[in-house]
Short mmCIF file of C-alpha atoms and ligand atoms in Angstrom, two decimals:
data_model
loop_
_atom_site.label_atom_id
_atom_site.label_comp_id
_atom_site.label_asym_id
_atom_site.label_seq_id
_atom_site.Cartn_x
_atom_site.Cartn_y
_atom_site.Cartn_z
CA UNK A 1 74.10 135.07 -118.35
CA UNK A 2 76.24 138.28 -117.46
CA UNK A 3 73.87 141.19 -117.08
CA UNK A 4 75.37 143.21 -120.19
CA UNK A 5 74.54 140.31 -122.08
CA UNK A 6 70.70 140.77 -121.12
CA UNK A 7 68.56 142.65 -123.61
CA UNK A 8 65.61 144.27 -122.70
CA UNK A 9 63.23 146.05 -125.49
CA UNK A 10 61.30 148.82 -123.74
CA UNK A 11 58.38 150.13 -125.89
CA UNK A 12 57.32 153.41 -125.52
CA UNK A 13 54.23 155.71 -125.98
CA UNK A 14 53.68 158.92 -127.36
CA UNK A 15 53.33 161.97 -124.89
CA UNK A 16 55.20 163.36 -122.31
CA UNK A 17 53.45 162.02 -119.76
CA UNK A 18 54.35 158.19 -121.14
CA UNK A 19 58.30 158.63 -122.20
CA UNK A 20 59.11 160.18 -118.92
CA UNK A 21 58.53 157.09 -116.89
CA UNK A 22 59.79 154.64 -119.15
CA UNK A 23 63.04 156.14 -120.24
CA UNK A 24 63.71 156.76 -116.74
CA UNK A 25 62.98 153.12 -116.14
CA UNK A 26 65.27 152.11 -118.71
CA UNK A 27 68.05 154.73 -117.00
CA UNK A 28 67.70 152.63 -114.42
CA UNK A 29 68.16 149.36 -115.85
CA UNK A 30 70.91 150.03 -117.92
CA UNK A 31 72.38 151.65 -114.56
CA UNK A 32 72.65 147.99 -113.73
CA UNK A 33 74.30 146.86 -116.22
CA UNK A 34 71.53 145.99 -118.90
CA UNK A 35 71.63 146.81 -122.51
CA UNK A 36 68.25 148.46 -123.26
CA UNK A 37 66.96 149.28 -126.63
CA UNK A 38 64.14 152.10 -126.41
CA UNK A 39 61.56 151.64 -129.09
CA UNK A 40 59.28 154.45 -129.89
CA UNK A 41 57.96 156.53 -132.23
CA UNK A 42 59.97 158.58 -134.65
CA UNK A 43 59.26 162.03 -133.26
CA UNK A 44 60.05 160.64 -129.80
CA UNK A 45 63.45 159.27 -130.98
CA UNK A 46 64.46 163.00 -132.35
CA UNK A 47 63.16 164.90 -129.45
CA UNK A 48 65.12 162.62 -126.66
CA UNK A 49 68.44 164.96 -125.79
CA UNK A 50 70.07 162.65 -123.58
CA UNK A 51 70.03 159.43 -121.84
CA UNK A 52 73.16 156.83 -120.68
CA UNK A 53 75.15 155.66 -123.41
CA UNK A 54 74.05 151.96 -122.76
CA UNK A 55 70.90 153.00 -124.22
CA UNK A 56 70.00 152.94 -128.07
CA UNK A 57 66.89 154.22 -129.37
CA UNK A 58 65.16 152.95 -132.27
CA UNK A 59 61.83 154.44 -134.19
CA UNK A 60 59.48 151.89 -135.04
CA UNK A 61 56.70 154.21 -136.47
CA UNK A 62 57.75 157.58 -138.68
CA UNK A 63 54.83 159.33 -137.25
CA UNK A 64 56.43 162.73 -138.71
CA UNK A 65 55.74 161.52 -142.23
CA UNK A 66 52.05 160.83 -141.42
CA UNK A 67 51.57 164.16 -139.28
CA UNK A 68 51.07 162.02 -135.77
CA UNK A 69 47.47 162.47 -134.05
CA UNK A 70 46.96 165.44 -136.31
CA UNK A 71 47.29 163.12 -139.01
CA UNK A 72 44.47 161.33 -141.21
CA UNK A 73 41.82 160.06 -138.92
CA UNK A 74 42.85 161.77 -135.74
CA UNK A 75 44.01 159.73 -132.49
CA UNK A 76 42.04 156.72 -133.96
CA UNK A 77 44.06 156.84 -137.08
CA UNK A 78 47.49 157.35 -135.14
CA UNK A 79 46.69 154.68 -132.97
CA UNK A 80 45.70 152.17 -136.35
CA UNK A 81 48.88 153.06 -138.25
CA UNK A 82 50.85 152.81 -135.04
CA UNK A 83 50.04 149.22 -134.60
CA UNK A 84 50.16 148.31 -138.42
CA UNK A 85 54.00 149.81 -138.83
CA UNK A 86 55.05 149.36 -134.93
CA UNK A 87 53.60 145.45 -135.10
CA UNK A 88 56.23 144.73 -137.93
CA UNK A 89 58.96 146.66 -137.08
CA UNK A 90 59.22 145.49 -133.32
CA UNK A 91 59.07 142.13 -134.69
CA UNK A 92 61.97 142.97 -137.11
CA UNK A 93 63.76 144.43 -134.22
CA UNK A 94 63.31 141.44 -132.03
CA UNK A 95 63.91 138.84 -134.42
CA UNK A 96 67.28 140.62 -135.99
CA UNK A 97 68.86 141.63 -132.63
CA UNK A 98 72.63 141.03 -132.77
CA UNK A 99 72.10 140.68 -128.99
CA UNK A 100 69.38 138.41 -128.41
CA UNK A 101 66.06 140.17 -126.59
CA UNK A 102 65.31 139.02 -123.28
CA UNK A 103 61.78 140.62 -122.58
CA UNK A 104 59.66 143.18 -123.60
CA UNK A 105 58.58 146.18 -121.91
CA UNK A 106 55.63 147.72 -122.73
CA UNK A 107 53.28 150.42 -122.27
CA UNK A 108 50.28 148.75 -121.31
CA UNK A 109 48.27 151.43 -123.52
CA UNK A 110 49.76 150.07 -126.48
CA UNK A 111 47.35 147.06 -127.09
CA UNK A 112 49.33 145.03 -129.67
CA UNK A 113 52.59 144.93 -127.75
CA UNK A 114 52.01 141.52 -125.74
CA UNK A 115 51.31 139.59 -128.70
CA UNK A 116 54.38 140.62 -130.37
CA UNK A 117 56.50 139.70 -127.01
CA UNK A 118 54.39 136.10 -127.06
CA UNK A 119 54.91 135.47 -130.82
CA UNK A 120 58.52 136.23 -130.27
CA UNK A 121 59.22 134.14 -127.08
CA UNK A 122 60.45 136.78 -125.21
CA UNK A 123 59.35 137.72 -121.21
CA UNK A 124 56.94 140.34 -121.07
CA UNK A 125 56.32 143.29 -118.44
CA UNK A 126 53.40 145.51 -119.10
CA UNK A 127 53.97 149.02 -117.68
CA UNK A 128 51.17 151.12 -116.09
CA UNK A 129 52.16 154.75 -116.52
CA UNK A 130 48.48 155.53 -114.01
CA UNK A 131 48.74 154.73 -110.23
CA UNK A 132 47.76 151.27 -109.07
CA UNK A 133 44.40 153.17 -107.34
CA UNK A 134 43.59 154.51 -110.80
CA UNK A 135 43.88 151.25 -112.46
CA UNK A 136 42.51 149.32 -109.62
CA UNK A 137 39.18 151.97 -110.38
CA UNK A 138 38.51 150.57 -113.71
CA UNK A 139 38.58 147.24 -112.78
CA UNK A 140 34.71 146.83 -112.17
CA UNK A 141 34.02 148.53 -115.75
CA UNK A 142 36.37 145.75 -117.18
CA UNK A 143 34.65 142.99 -116.17
CA UNK A 144 31.65 144.52 -116.66
CA UNK A 145 32.82 145.32 -120.34
CA UNK A 146 34.52 142.12 -120.83
CA UNK A 147 31.68 140.17 -119.01
CA UNK A 148 34.05 137.84 -117.31
CA UNK A 149 33.30 137.36 -113.59
CA UNK A 150 35.62 139.57 -111.00
CA UNK A 151 38.52 137.19 -109.92
CA UNK A 152 38.88 139.19 -107.27
CA UNK A 153 35.92 141.59 -105.42
CA UNK A 154 36.78 144.81 -106.88
CA UNK A 155 39.00 147.41 -103.99
CA UNK A 156 36.81 149.35 -102.28
CA UNK A 157 38.02 152.82 -102.39
CA UNK A 158 34.71 154.55 -100.60
CA UNK A 159 33.98 158.49 -101.34
CA UNK A 160 36.10 158.39 -104.83
CA UNK A 161 34.54 161.14 -107.05
CA UNK A 162 33.32 159.64 -110.80
CA UNK A 163 35.97 159.87 -112.91
CA UNK A 164 34.42 162.77 -115.30
CA UNK A 165 33.04 160.94 -118.42
CA UNK A 166 32.01 163.56 -119.84
CA UNK A 167 34.70 166.00 -120.33
CA UNK A 168 36.50 162.74 -122.14
CA UNK A 169 38.58 163.11 -125.20
CA UNK A 170 37.06 161.64 -128.22
CA UNK A 171 38.11 158.46 -130.01
CA UNK A 172 35.28 158.01 -131.98
CA UNK A 173 31.38 158.18 -131.78
CA UNK A 174 29.75 156.79 -128.96
CA UNK A 175 28.43 153.20 -129.63
CA UNK A 176 27.94 151.24 -126.33
CA UNK A 177 27.82 151.84 -122.64
CA UNK A 178 30.77 153.12 -122.20
CA UNK A 179 32.63 156.20 -124.33
CA UNK A 180 35.56 154.63 -126.89
CA UNK A 181 38.19 156.65 -124.71
CA UNK A 182 37.53 154.19 -121.53
CA UNK A 183 37.27 151.01 -123.92
CA UNK A 184 40.49 151.70 -125.23
CA UNK A 185 42.19 152.48 -121.45
CA UNK A 186 40.08 148.91 -120.53
CA UNK A 187 42.08 147.12 -123.05
CA UNK A 188 45.10 147.39 -120.79
CA UNK A 189 43.77 144.79 -118.65
CA UNK A 190 43.55 141.96 -121.46
CA UNK A 191 47.17 143.62 -122.16
CA UNK A 192 48.59 142.49 -119.29
CA UNK A 193 47.25 138.90 -119.17
CA UNK A 194 49.92 136.25 -118.72
CA UNK A 195 52.79 139.16 -118.46
CA UNK A 196 55.44 138.00 -116.34
CA UNK A 197 55.35 141.38 -114.01
CA UNK A 198 53.22 144.42 -114.13
CA UNK A 199 54.89 147.53 -113.49
CA UNK A 200 53.53 150.46 -111.87
CA UNK A 201 55.59 154.03 -111.16
CA UNK A 202 54.60 154.07 -107.97
CA UNK A 203 56.11 152.16 -104.69
CA UNK A 204 54.36 150.01 -101.95
CA UNK A 205 54.55 152.39 -99.16
CA UNK A 206 52.43 155.00 -100.83
CA UNK A 207 49.61 152.57 -102.10
CA UNK A 208 49.86 149.69 -99.80
CA UNK A 209 46.54 148.63 -99.62
CA UNK A 210 46.00 148.74 -103.65
CA UNK A 211 49.34 146.66 -103.75
CA UNK A 212 48.38 144.07 -101.99
CA UNK A 213 44.78 143.86 -103.56
CA UNK A 214 46.26 144.02 -107.12
CA UNK A 215 48.80 141.26 -106.26
CA UNK A 216 46.04 139.02 -106.29
CA UNK A 217 45.61 140.04 -109.71
CA UNK A 218 48.74 140.08 -111.14
CA UNK A 219 52.39 140.19 -109.86
CA UNK A 220 52.47 143.70 -109.53
CA UNK A 221 55.59 145.44 -108.77
CA UNK A 222 56.03 148.78 -108.24
CA UNK A 223 59.23 150.31 -109.72
CA UNK A 224 58.79 154.04 -108.66
CA UNK A 225 59.32 156.80 -108.17
CA UNK A 226 61.04 157.25 -111.97
CA UNK A 227 62.17 160.88 -111.41
CA UNK A 228 65.90 161.49 -112.45
CA UNK A 229 67.91 159.93 -109.61
CA UNK A 230 69.68 163.26 -108.79
CA UNK A 231 66.33 163.92 -106.99
CA UNK A 232 66.24 160.94 -104.90
CA UNK A 233 69.28 158.57 -104.44
CA UNK A 234 71.91 160.11 -106.76
CA UNK A 235 73.17 156.48 -107.76
CA UNK A 236 72.55 156.91 -111.28
CA UNK A 237 75.61 158.67 -112.67
CA UNK A 238 74.68 162.09 -114.89
CA UNK A 239 70.33 161.17 -114.33
CA UNK A 240 69.62 164.70 -113.86
CA UNK A 241 66.55 165.41 -116.40
CA UNK A 242 64.15 163.49 -118.34
CA UNK A 243 65.67 164.55 -121.74
CA UNK A 244 62.84 165.19 -123.09
CA UNK A 245 60.11 168.24 -123.24
CA UNK A 246 57.28 168.52 -126.13
CA UNK A 247 58.03 172.55 -125.68
CA UNK A 248 61.51 174.27 -125.01
CA UNK A 249 61.55 174.67 -121.42
CA UNK A 250 62.12 178.48 -120.29
CA UNK A 251 64.92 177.45 -117.62
CA UNK A 252 66.82 180.54 -117.05
CA UNK A 253 63.95 182.73 -116.67
CA UNK A 254 62.43 180.82 -114.57
CA UNK A 255 64.90 179.46 -112.26
CA UNK A 256 66.30 183.50 -111.85
CA UNK A 257 63.01 184.70 -110.69
CA UNK A 258 62.29 181.93 -108.46
CA UNK A 259 65.87 182.82 -107.03
CA UNK A 260 64.63 186.30 -106.36
CA UNK A 261 61.90 184.71 -104.05
CA UNK A 262 61.78 183.91 -100.43
CA UNK A 263 61.71 180.59 -99.03
CA UNK A 264 57.90 179.04 -99.50
CA UNK A 265 56.46 182.37 -100.93
CA UNK A 266 55.43 180.97 -104.62
CA UNK A 267 52.61 179.18 -105.80
CA UNK A 268 53.48 176.97 -108.98
CA UNK A 269 50.56 175.88 -111.61
CA UNK A 270 50.78 173.56 -114.54
CA UNK A 271 47.86 171.29 -116.34
CA UNK A 272 50.50 169.05 -117.80
CA UNK A 273 51.27 168.37 -120.89
CA UNK A 274 47.38 168.34 -122.42
CA UNK A 275 46.25 171.43 -120.45
CA UNK A 276 43.11 172.01 -121.70
CA UNK A 277 41.22 174.49 -119.02
CA UNK A 278 37.89 176.12 -120.97
CA UNK A 279 38.11 180.31 -120.75
CA UNK A 280 35.83 180.35 -117.78
CA UNK A 281 38.29 178.66 -115.83
CA UNK A 282 41.29 180.03 -117.08
CA UNK A 283 39.96 183.65 -116.32
CA UNK A 284 38.85 182.36 -112.37
CA UNK A 285 42.56 180.81 -111.61
CA UNK A 286 44.27 184.30 -113.33
CA UNK A 287 41.76 186.03 -110.98
CA UNK A 288 42.36 184.37 -108.16
CA UNK A 289 46.04 184.14 -108.30
CA UNK A 290 46.40 188.18 -108.77
CA UNK A 291 44.24 188.49 -105.53
CA UNK A 292 46.56 185.91 -104.09
CA UNK A 293 48.99 187.34 -101.00
CA UNK A 294 51.27 185.12 -102.91
CA UNK A 295 53.67 184.86 -106.39
CA UNK A 296 53.13 182.60 -109.10
CA UNK A 297 54.63 180.97 -111.53
CA UNK A 298 52.17 179.79 -113.99
CA UNK A 299 52.98 177.00 -117.52
CA UNK A 300 50.48 178.44 -119.85
CA UNK A 301 51.16 176.69 -122.69
CA UNK A 302 50.93 178.30 -126.45
CA UNK A 303 47.57 176.64 -127.29
CA UNK A 304 46.38 177.97 -124.22
CA UNK A 305 47.60 181.77 -124.12
CA UNK A 306 44.42 183.14 -126.04
CA UNK A 307 42.19 182.19 -122.71
CA UNK A 308 44.17 184.25 -120.86
CA UNK A 309 42.22 187.95 -120.07
CA UNK A 310 43.74 190.50 -121.47
CA UNK A 311 46.59 192.07 -119.98
CA UNK A 312 47.18 189.55 -118.14
CA UNK A 313 50.93 189.33 -118.77
CA UNK A 314 51.87 192.24 -117.19
CA UNK A 315 55.84 191.95 -117.89
CA UNK A 316 56.36 194.75 -115.27
CA UNK A 317 54.72 193.48 -112.56
CA UNK A 318 57.46 190.87 -110.50
CA UNK A 319 54.44 188.99 -108.69
CA UNK A 320 53.73 186.44 -111.49
CA UNK A 321 55.90 184.91 -114.49
CA UNK A 322 54.10 183.26 -117.13
CA UNK A 323 55.85 180.58 -119.40
CA UNK A 324 55.00 178.21 -121.73
CA UNK A 325 56.91 175.23 -120.37
CA UNK A 326 59.18 174.92 -117.18
CA UNK A 327 61.92 172.70 -115.96
CA UNK A 328 59.13 171.62 -113.64
CA UNK A 329 61.28 168.93 -111.36
CA UNK A 330 63.72 171.96 -110.92
CA UNK A 331 61.17 174.38 -110.00
CA UNK A 332 59.25 171.98 -107.80
CA UNK A 333 62.89 171.53 -105.80
CA UNK A 334 63.46 175.09 -105.49
CA UNK A 335 62.73 176.13 -102.04
CA UNK A 336 60.75 179.14 -103.15
CA UNK A 337 58.06 177.29 -104.37
CA UNK A 338 55.48 176.72 -101.79
CA UNK A 339 52.71 174.72 -103.37
CA UNK A 340 51.75 173.32 -106.36
CA UNK A 341 48.51 173.80 -108.53
CA UNK A 342 48.45 170.69 -110.37
CA UNK A 343 45.59 168.92 -112.40
CA UNK A 344 47.28 165.49 -110.80
CA UNK A 345 48.04 163.94 -113.73
CA UNK A 346 50.59 160.76 -112.30
CA UNK A 347 53.47 162.07 -113.09
CA UNK A 348 53.05 165.59 -111.67
CA UNK A 349 51.51 163.81 -108.18
CA UNK A 350 54.39 161.42 -108.44
CA UNK A 351 57.21 164.43 -108.66
CA UNK A 352 55.27 166.69 -106.04
CA UNK A 353 55.23 163.45 -103.67
CA UNK A 354 58.99 162.66 -104.32
CA UNK A 355 59.94 166.48 -103.85
CA UNK A 356 57.67 166.94 -100.81
CA UNK A 357 55.91 169.51 -102.14
CA UNK A 358 52.12 170.45 -101.09
CA UNK A 359 49.36 170.37 -103.74
CA UNK A 360 46.24 172.13 -104.53
CA UNK A 361 44.23 169.45 -106.46
CA UNK A 362 42.78 170.27 -109.39
CA UNK A 363 41.79 167.06 -111.18
CA UNK A 364 40.19 167.43 -114.67
CA UNK A 365 39.17 163.93 -116.18
CA UNK A 366 39.95 159.90 -115.45
CA UNK A 367 42.84 158.96 -112.91
CA UNK A 368 43.42 162.90 -112.22
CA UNK A 369 40.03 162.15 -110.09
CA UNK A 370 41.51 159.20 -108.35
CA UNK A 371 44.44 160.91 -107.45
CA UNK A 372 43.41 164.16 -106.01
CA UNK A 373 41.31 161.94 -103.87
CA UNK A 374 44.38 160.22 -102.45
CA UNK A 375 46.33 163.43 -101.88
CA UNK A 376 43.14 164.98 -99.73
CA UNK A 377 42.47 161.83 -98.19
CA UNK A 378 44.63 159.17 -98.26
CA UNK A 379 48.21 160.81 -98.12
CA UNK A 380 47.01 164.48 -96.81
CA UNK A 381 49.26 166.02 -98.46
CA UNK A 382 47.31 168.97 -100.27
CA UNK A 383 43.86 169.98 -100.43
CA UNK A 384 41.46 169.36 -103.44
CA UNK A 385 39.44 172.32 -104.74
CA UNK A 386 35.37 172.22 -105.46
CA UNK A 387 33.76 173.08 -108.49
CA UNK A 388 30.38 174.62 -108.72
CA UNK A 389 27.36 173.13 -110.80
CA UNK A 390 28.73 174.10 -114.21
CA UNK A 391 31.78 172.31 -113.11
CA UNK A 392 33.97 175.77 -112.63
CA UNK A 393 35.96 176.35 -109.61
CA UNK A 394 35.61 179.91 -108.65
CA UNK A 395 38.51 182.28 -107.84
CA UNK A 396 37.08 182.43 -104.09
CA UNK A 397 37.40 178.70 -104.12
CA UNK A 398 40.98 178.72 -105.27
CA UNK A 399 42.20 181.25 -103.18
CA UNK A 400 40.59 179.77 -100.63
CA UNK A 401 42.67 176.20 -100.95
CA UNK A 402 45.79 178.56 -101.94
CA UNK A 403 45.78 180.00 -98.03
CA UNK A 404 44.64 176.84 -96.15
CA UNK A 405 48.22 175.62 -97.85
CA UNK A 406 50.61 178.65 -97.93
CA UNK A 407 48.72 180.40 -94.56
CA UNK A 408 46.45 177.88 -92.75
CA UNK A 409 47.60 175.57 -89.94
CA UNK A 410 46.58 172.51 -91.63
CA UNK A 411 49.07 173.69 -94.20
CA UNK A 412 51.22 172.84 -91.66
CA UNK A 413 49.82 169.52 -91.21
CA UNK A 414 50.16 168.97 -94.87
CA UNK A 415 53.53 170.29 -95.05
CA UNK A 416 54.75 167.31 -92.43
CA UNK A 417 53.33 164.92 -94.35
CA UNK A 418 54.55 166.25 -97.37
CA UNK A 419 58.11 165.67 -95.67
CA UNK A 420 57.07 162.40 -94.28
CA UNK A 421 56.04 160.89 -97.83
CA UNK A 422 59.08 162.59 -99.54
CA UNK A 423 61.33 160.41 -97.10
CA UNK A 424 59.65 157.11 -98.02
CA UNK A 425 59.74 157.85 -101.85
CA UNK A 426 63.36 158.47 -101.64
CA UNK A 427 63.92 155.09 -99.33
CA UNK A 428 62.07 153.12 -102.06
CA UNK A 429 64.31 153.62 -104.49
CA UNK A 430 67.43 154.18 -103.09
CA UNK A 431 69.42 150.62 -102.30
CA UNK A 432 67.69 147.31 -100.71
CA UNK A 433 64.37 149.92 -100.78
CA UNK A 434 61.10 148.01 -102.31
CA UNK A 435 61.42 149.73 -105.72
CA UNK A 436 64.90 148.56 -105.94
CA UNK A 437 64.55 144.97 -104.79
CA UNK A 438 61.97 144.56 -107.48
CA UNK A 439 64.08 145.94 -110.18
CA UNK A 440 67.19 143.79 -108.85
CA UNK A 441 64.78 140.66 -108.99
CA UNK A 442 63.59 141.35 -112.27
CA UNK A 443 67.18 141.31 -113.68
CA UNK A 444 68.27 138.40 -111.76
CA UNK A 445 65.06 136.60 -113.14
CA UNK A 446 66.64 137.42 -116.98
CA UNK A 447 69.75 136.65 -116.03
CA UNK A 448 68.86 132.89 -115.80
CA UNK A 449 69.43 131.91 -119.61
N1 UDP B 1 56.50 168.94 -117.35
C1 UDP B 1 57.48 169.57 -117.53
N2 UDP B 1 57.35 170.98 -117.62
C2 UDP B 1 56.18 171.82 -118.18
C3 UDP B 1 54.86 170.73 -117.38
C4 UDP B 1 54.94 169.40 -117.37
O1 UDP B 1 58.43 169.55 -117.56
O2 UDP B 1 56.40 172.93 -118.04
C5 UDP B 1 56.35 167.21 -116.91
C6 UDP B 1 55.94 167.31 -115.40
O3 UDP B 1 57.34 167.29 -114.78
C7 UDP B 1 55.37 165.74 -115.36
C8 UDP B 1 54.79 166.07 -117.45
O4 UDP B 1 55.34 166.95 -118.13
O5 UDP B 1 56.63 165.03 -116.13
C9 UDP B 1 53.49 165.61 -117.03
O6 UDP B 1 52.85 164.34 -116.64
P1 UDP B 1 51.68 164.28 -115.84
O7 UDP B 1 51.12 162.44 -115.56
O8 UDP B 1 51.97 164.92 -114.84
O9 UDP B 1 50.82 164.99 -116.80
P2 UDP B 1 50.36 164.54 -118.62
O10 UDP B 1 51.00 165.50 -119.28
O11 UDP B 1 50.22 163.44 -118.64
O12 UDP B 1 48.72 165.14 -118.24
#
């Protein structure tokens, strides 16, 4: 079969951190001549601004009419409605497509996806939007909960902090050993059984040991980094942006402000799309930034603004800029940015790694803990803040971490490591690199009619 006749459906979940890597993977496939249909919720298809002309977007669930996660039943209600409508519409999409569908690439969080693919007889690729290490760390819980004997010994991650069970978002009342949100996340394992490929937005050299452990479990393929090509190999024409934003970015304001700053002088702060620091933590962070010797650019989403101290937002001060949303990649790639205070969501972590920006890791929950651990101890591209007995990271501790990166001797080491990883990230996705070769391998397989 010719490449142009291969049709892949990519099933993307809602949320900035899920959409970004899957759209980018779709663009990579499209740039290599594959016809791609992205199936997702209506709110996503409406918000996506641009993509390759060979990617078609199809809504398989009208979440706008039913209020999405804010609708009846909250997150659980949304998941149930998405499943009911999504199963039906995805089946129709695959069955009625003029171009026969060869493969379904689905977010591993969409628990019903693999059975639709299996029912329709198309190849299956489960796509994880967390790191290989984070998923590996869930494996013992999965085995315990499903009462299965582990087929391989658990991957050993000495010194890994707890995944922060008390701070997890709710997904209904607790009824057993693990909260419902954990049980929901663990379903990704069942959703990957018999997948033809298990894909990760990562690259082999970044998580070598975990990837090698995981390949005993699954046909794992690292296909990242999934940043727009302009920040990596520049081989995908016009790919300079994710094309999806949950808020309108204050691009001009941010970039003009950064242009006025010296190289490596600015601290950039963002806690991702689900940012939810408590007021005490926000006040401590605000004080640390005011007292630090560095300028700062802080993303504070509208839902978080009321937690800022009164008068913090002093429009006459040039030291700090607070915005509701920014073009994070452009910001991280700007020469003025010297470090990134981050919750260590996986996309933000991969972006900092790919752009060589050192991190102050302030993880809040789940995989962020694992990512932060890797940032400090494995890759040594940043430093992790410590919190007190109340779970709050105090202003002095935040200042200590900023200084360590921006001024200290250790900062120089960290910067060197960050540049080394940046080179490896680019090599992985560049022509013939490990991630690029995996994408080619998948395409070659799909071309065999
Ligand atoms: N992001 C952005 N502008 C902002 C803050 C975040 O474009 O002001 C993007 C960021 O580049 C990343 C995504 O939002 O791709 C956040 O994903 P991540 O996995 O880091 O965290 P999550 O939102 O899933 O917690």
